[in-house]
Short mmCIF file of C-alpha atoms and ligand atoms in Angstrom, two decimals:
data_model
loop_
_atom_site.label_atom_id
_atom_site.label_comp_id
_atom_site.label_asym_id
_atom_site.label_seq_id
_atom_site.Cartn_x
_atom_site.Cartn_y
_atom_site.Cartn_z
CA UNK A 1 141.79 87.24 35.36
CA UNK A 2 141.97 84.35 33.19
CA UNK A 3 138.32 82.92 33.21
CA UNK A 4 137.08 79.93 31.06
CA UNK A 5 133.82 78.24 30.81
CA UNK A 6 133.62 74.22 30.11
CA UNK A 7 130.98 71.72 29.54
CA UNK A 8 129.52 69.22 27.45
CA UNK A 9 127.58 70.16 24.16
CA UNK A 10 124.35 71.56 24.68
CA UNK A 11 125.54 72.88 28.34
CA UNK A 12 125.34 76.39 27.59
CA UNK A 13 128.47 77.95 27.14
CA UNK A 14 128.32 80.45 25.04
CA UNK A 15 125.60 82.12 26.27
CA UNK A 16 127.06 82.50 29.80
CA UNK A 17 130.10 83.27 28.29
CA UNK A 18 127.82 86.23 26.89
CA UNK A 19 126.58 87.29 30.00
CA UNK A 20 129.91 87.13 32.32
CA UNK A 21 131.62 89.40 29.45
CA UNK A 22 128.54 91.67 29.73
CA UNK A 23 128.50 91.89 33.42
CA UNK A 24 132.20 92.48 33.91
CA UNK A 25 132.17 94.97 30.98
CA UNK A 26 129.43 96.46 32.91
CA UNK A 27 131.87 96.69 35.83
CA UNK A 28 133.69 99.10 33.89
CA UNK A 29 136.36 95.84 33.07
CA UNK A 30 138.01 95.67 29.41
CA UNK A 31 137.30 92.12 28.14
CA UNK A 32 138.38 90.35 25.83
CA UNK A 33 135.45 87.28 24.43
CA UNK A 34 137.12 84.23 22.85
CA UNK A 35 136.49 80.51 22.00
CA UNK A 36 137.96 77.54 21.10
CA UNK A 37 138.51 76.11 18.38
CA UNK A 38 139.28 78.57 16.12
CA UNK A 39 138.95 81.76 18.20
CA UNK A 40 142.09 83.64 16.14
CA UNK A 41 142.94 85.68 13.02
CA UNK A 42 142.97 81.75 11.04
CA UNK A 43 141.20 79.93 13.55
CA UNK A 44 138.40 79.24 10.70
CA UNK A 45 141.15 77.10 8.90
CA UNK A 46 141.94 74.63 12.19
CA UNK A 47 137.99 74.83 13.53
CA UNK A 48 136.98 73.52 10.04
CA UNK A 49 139.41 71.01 9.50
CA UNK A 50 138.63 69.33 13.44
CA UNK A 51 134.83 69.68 13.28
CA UNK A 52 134.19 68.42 9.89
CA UNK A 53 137.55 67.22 8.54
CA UNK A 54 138.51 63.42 7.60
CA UNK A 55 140.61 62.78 10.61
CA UNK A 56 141.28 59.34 11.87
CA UNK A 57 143.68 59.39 13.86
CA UNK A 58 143.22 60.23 17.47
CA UNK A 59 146.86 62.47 17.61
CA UNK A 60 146.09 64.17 14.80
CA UNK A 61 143.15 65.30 16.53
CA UNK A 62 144.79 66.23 19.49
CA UNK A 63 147.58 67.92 18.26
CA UNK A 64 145.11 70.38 16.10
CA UNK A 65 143.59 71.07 18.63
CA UNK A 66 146.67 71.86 20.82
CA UNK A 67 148.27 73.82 17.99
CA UNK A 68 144.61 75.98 17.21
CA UNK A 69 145.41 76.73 21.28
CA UNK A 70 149.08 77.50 21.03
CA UNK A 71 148.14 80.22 18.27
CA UNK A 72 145.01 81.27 19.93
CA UNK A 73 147.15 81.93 23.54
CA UNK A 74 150.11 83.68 21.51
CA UNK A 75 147.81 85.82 19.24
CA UNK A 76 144.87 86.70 21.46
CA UNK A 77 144.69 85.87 25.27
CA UNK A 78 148.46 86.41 26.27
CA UNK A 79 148.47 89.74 25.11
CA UNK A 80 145.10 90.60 26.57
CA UNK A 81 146.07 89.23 29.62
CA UNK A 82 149.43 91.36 29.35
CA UNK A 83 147.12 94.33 28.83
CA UNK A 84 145.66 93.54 32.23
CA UNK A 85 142.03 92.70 30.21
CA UNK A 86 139.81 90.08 31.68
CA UNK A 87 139.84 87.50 29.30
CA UNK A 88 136.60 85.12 29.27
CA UNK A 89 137.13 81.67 26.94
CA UNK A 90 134.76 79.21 26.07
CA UNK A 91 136.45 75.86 25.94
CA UNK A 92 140.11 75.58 27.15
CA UNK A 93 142.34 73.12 27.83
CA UNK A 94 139.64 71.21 30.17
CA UNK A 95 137.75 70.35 27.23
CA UNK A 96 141.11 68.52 25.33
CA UNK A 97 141.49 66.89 29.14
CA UNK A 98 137.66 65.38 29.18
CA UNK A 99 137.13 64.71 25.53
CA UNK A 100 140.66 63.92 24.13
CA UNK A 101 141.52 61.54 27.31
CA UNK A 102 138.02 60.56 28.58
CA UNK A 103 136.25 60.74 25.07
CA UNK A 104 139.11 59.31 22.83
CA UNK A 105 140.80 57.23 25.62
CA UNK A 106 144.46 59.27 25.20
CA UNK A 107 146.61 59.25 28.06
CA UNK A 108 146.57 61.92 30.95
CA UNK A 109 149.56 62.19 31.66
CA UNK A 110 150.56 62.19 27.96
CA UNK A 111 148.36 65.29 27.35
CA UNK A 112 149.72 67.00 30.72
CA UNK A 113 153.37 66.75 29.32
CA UNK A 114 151.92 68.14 25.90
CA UNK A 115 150.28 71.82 27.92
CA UNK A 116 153.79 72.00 29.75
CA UNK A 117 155.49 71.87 26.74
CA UNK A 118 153.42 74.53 25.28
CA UNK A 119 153.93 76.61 28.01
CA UNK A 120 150.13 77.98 27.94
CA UNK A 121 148.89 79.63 31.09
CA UNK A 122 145.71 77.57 33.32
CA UNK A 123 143.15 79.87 33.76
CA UNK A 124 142.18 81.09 37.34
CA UNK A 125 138.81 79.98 37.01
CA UNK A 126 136.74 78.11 35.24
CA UNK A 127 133.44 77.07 35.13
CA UNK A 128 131.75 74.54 34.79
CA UNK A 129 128.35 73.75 33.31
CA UNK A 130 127.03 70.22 34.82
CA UNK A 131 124.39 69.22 32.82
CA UNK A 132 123.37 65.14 32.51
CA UNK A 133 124.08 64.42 28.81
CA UNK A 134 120.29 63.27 27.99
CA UNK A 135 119.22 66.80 28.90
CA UNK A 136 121.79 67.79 26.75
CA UNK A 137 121.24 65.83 23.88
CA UNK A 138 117.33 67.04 24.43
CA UNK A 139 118.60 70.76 23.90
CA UNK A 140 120.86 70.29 21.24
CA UNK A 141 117.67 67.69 19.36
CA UNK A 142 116.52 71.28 17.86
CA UNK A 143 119.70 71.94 15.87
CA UNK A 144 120.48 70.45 12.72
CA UNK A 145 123.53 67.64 12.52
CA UNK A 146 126.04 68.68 14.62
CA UNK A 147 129.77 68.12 14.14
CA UNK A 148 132.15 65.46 14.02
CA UNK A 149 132.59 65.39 17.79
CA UNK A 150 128.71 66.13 18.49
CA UNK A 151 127.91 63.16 16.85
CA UNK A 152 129.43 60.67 18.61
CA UNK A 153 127.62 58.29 20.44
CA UNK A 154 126.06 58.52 23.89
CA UNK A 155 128.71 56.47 25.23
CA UNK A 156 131.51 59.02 24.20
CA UNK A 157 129.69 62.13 25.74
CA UNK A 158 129.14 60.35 29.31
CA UNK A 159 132.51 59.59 28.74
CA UNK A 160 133.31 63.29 28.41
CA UNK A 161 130.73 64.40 31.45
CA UNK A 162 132.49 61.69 33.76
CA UNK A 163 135.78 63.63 32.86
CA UNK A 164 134.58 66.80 33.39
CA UNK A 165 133.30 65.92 36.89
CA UNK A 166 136.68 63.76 37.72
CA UNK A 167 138.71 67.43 36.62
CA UNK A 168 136.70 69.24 38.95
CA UNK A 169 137.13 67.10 41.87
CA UNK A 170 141.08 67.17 41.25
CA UNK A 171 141.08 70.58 40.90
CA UNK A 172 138.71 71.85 43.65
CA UNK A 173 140.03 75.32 43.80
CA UNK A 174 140.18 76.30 40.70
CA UNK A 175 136.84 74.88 39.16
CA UNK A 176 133.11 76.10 39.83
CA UNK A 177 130.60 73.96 39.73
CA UNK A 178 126.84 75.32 38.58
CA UNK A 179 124.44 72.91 38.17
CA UNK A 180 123.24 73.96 33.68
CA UNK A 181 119.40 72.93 34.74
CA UNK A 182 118.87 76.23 36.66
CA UNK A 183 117.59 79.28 34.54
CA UNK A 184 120.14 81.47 32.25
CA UNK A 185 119.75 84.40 34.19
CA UNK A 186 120.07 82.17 37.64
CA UNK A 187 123.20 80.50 36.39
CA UNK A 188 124.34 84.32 35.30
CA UNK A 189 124.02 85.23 38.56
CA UNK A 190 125.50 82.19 40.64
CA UNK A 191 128.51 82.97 38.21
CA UNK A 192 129.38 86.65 38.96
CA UNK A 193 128.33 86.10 42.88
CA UNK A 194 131.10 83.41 42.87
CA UNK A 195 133.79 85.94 40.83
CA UNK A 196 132.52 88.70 43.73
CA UNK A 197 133.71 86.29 46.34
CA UNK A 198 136.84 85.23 44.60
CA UNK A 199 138.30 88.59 44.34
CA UNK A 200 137.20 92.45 44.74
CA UNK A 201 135.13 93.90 41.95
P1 TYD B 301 132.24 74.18 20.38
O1 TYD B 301 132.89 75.30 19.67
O2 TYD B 301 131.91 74.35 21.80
O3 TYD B 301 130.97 73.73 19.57
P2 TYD B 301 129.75 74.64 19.07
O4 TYD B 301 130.29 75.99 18.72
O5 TYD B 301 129.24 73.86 17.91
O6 TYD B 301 128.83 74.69 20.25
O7 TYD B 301 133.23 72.93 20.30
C1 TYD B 301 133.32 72.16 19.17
C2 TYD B 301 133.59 70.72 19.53
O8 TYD B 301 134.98 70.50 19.76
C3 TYD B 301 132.87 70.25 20.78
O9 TYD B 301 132.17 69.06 20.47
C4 TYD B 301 133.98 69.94 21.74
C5 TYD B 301 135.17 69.67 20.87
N1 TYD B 301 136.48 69.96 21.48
C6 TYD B 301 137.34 68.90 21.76
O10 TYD B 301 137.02 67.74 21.51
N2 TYD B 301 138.57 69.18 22.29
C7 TYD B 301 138.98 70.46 22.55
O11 TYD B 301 140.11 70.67 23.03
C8 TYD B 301 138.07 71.54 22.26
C9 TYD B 301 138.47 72.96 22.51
C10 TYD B 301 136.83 71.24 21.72
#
């Protein structure tokens, strides 16, 4: 299964990321642990260039981004996937959907025609962290500056949230909802309870 784990900065990603990977590994499942940007062999070139790079304009950004996901799918989920590994991703194409179009104002349908053409697989679940953004912006007031995207104003990450709850309404089936207030271990488990019930582990 191709699982991948969206949100707003601050929601907690990468930590649940952590634990699904543990859990299934503790399963007895081979899993491959990713991220985007950047998550292959030259990622670090891409990553760098979109989170503190000079870019101005809007396509630039979102072909990067698209092309850091071409290379990541080619080089490290596809053939994981073709190994018949669990592959768990933090950030996917949901996050170029909510901030690209919903941040940046790009068009939808513009973007859609963009993943066709690159012929990357959807995953067959994702999940979503809900979190408001000022609780978010409250976690993340610990960390020091942020990148490009992080520091944009308020206005562009409600933006962003409002697109990540409009994806998950259009795409009821394959999105989870967990609500990023509860406890990490809480969330952990609402996760892997709703994988259980999706399919046999
Ligand atoms: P992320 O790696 O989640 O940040 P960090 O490791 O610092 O927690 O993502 C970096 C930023 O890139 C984040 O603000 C979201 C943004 N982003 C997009 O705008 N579009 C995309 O397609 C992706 C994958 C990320």
């Amino acid at each position: 299964m191709f699982i991948t784990i969206e949100g707003i900065d601050g929601s907690g990603k990468s930590t649940q990321a952590r634990h699904l990977a543990a859990r299934l590994r503790c399963e007895g499942k081979k899993v491959t642990e990713t991220h985007e940007p950047g998550g292959w062999a030259h990622g670090d070139v891409l990553r760098g260039l979109l989170l503190n790079g000079r870019i101005r304009h809007p396509m630039t950004e979102i072909m990067l981004f698209m092309a850091d996901r071409c290379e990541h799918v080619a080089q490290v989920v596809q053939p994981a996937l073709d190994q018949g590994e669990w592959v768990v991703c933090d950030r996917y194409n949901d996050s170029t959907r909510a901030y690209q179009c919903w941040g940046r104002g790009l068009k939808y349908d513009m973007l859609e025609s963009l993943i066709k053409w690159c012929g990357i697989p959807e995953p067959d679940l994702t999940v979503w962290l809900d979190l408001p953004v000022e609780e978010a912006r409250k976690r993340m007031s610990g960390r020091s500056g942020g990148d490009r995207i992080e520091r944009e104003d308020s206005k562009f990450h409600q933006a962003v949230a409002r697109g990540f709850k409009e994806l998950a309404e259009r795409n009821a089936s394959r999105f989870f909802r967990v609500d990023a207030r509860a406890g990490e271990d809480e969330i952990a488990e609402a996760v892997f309870a709703e994988l259980k019930r999706r399919c046999a582990i």
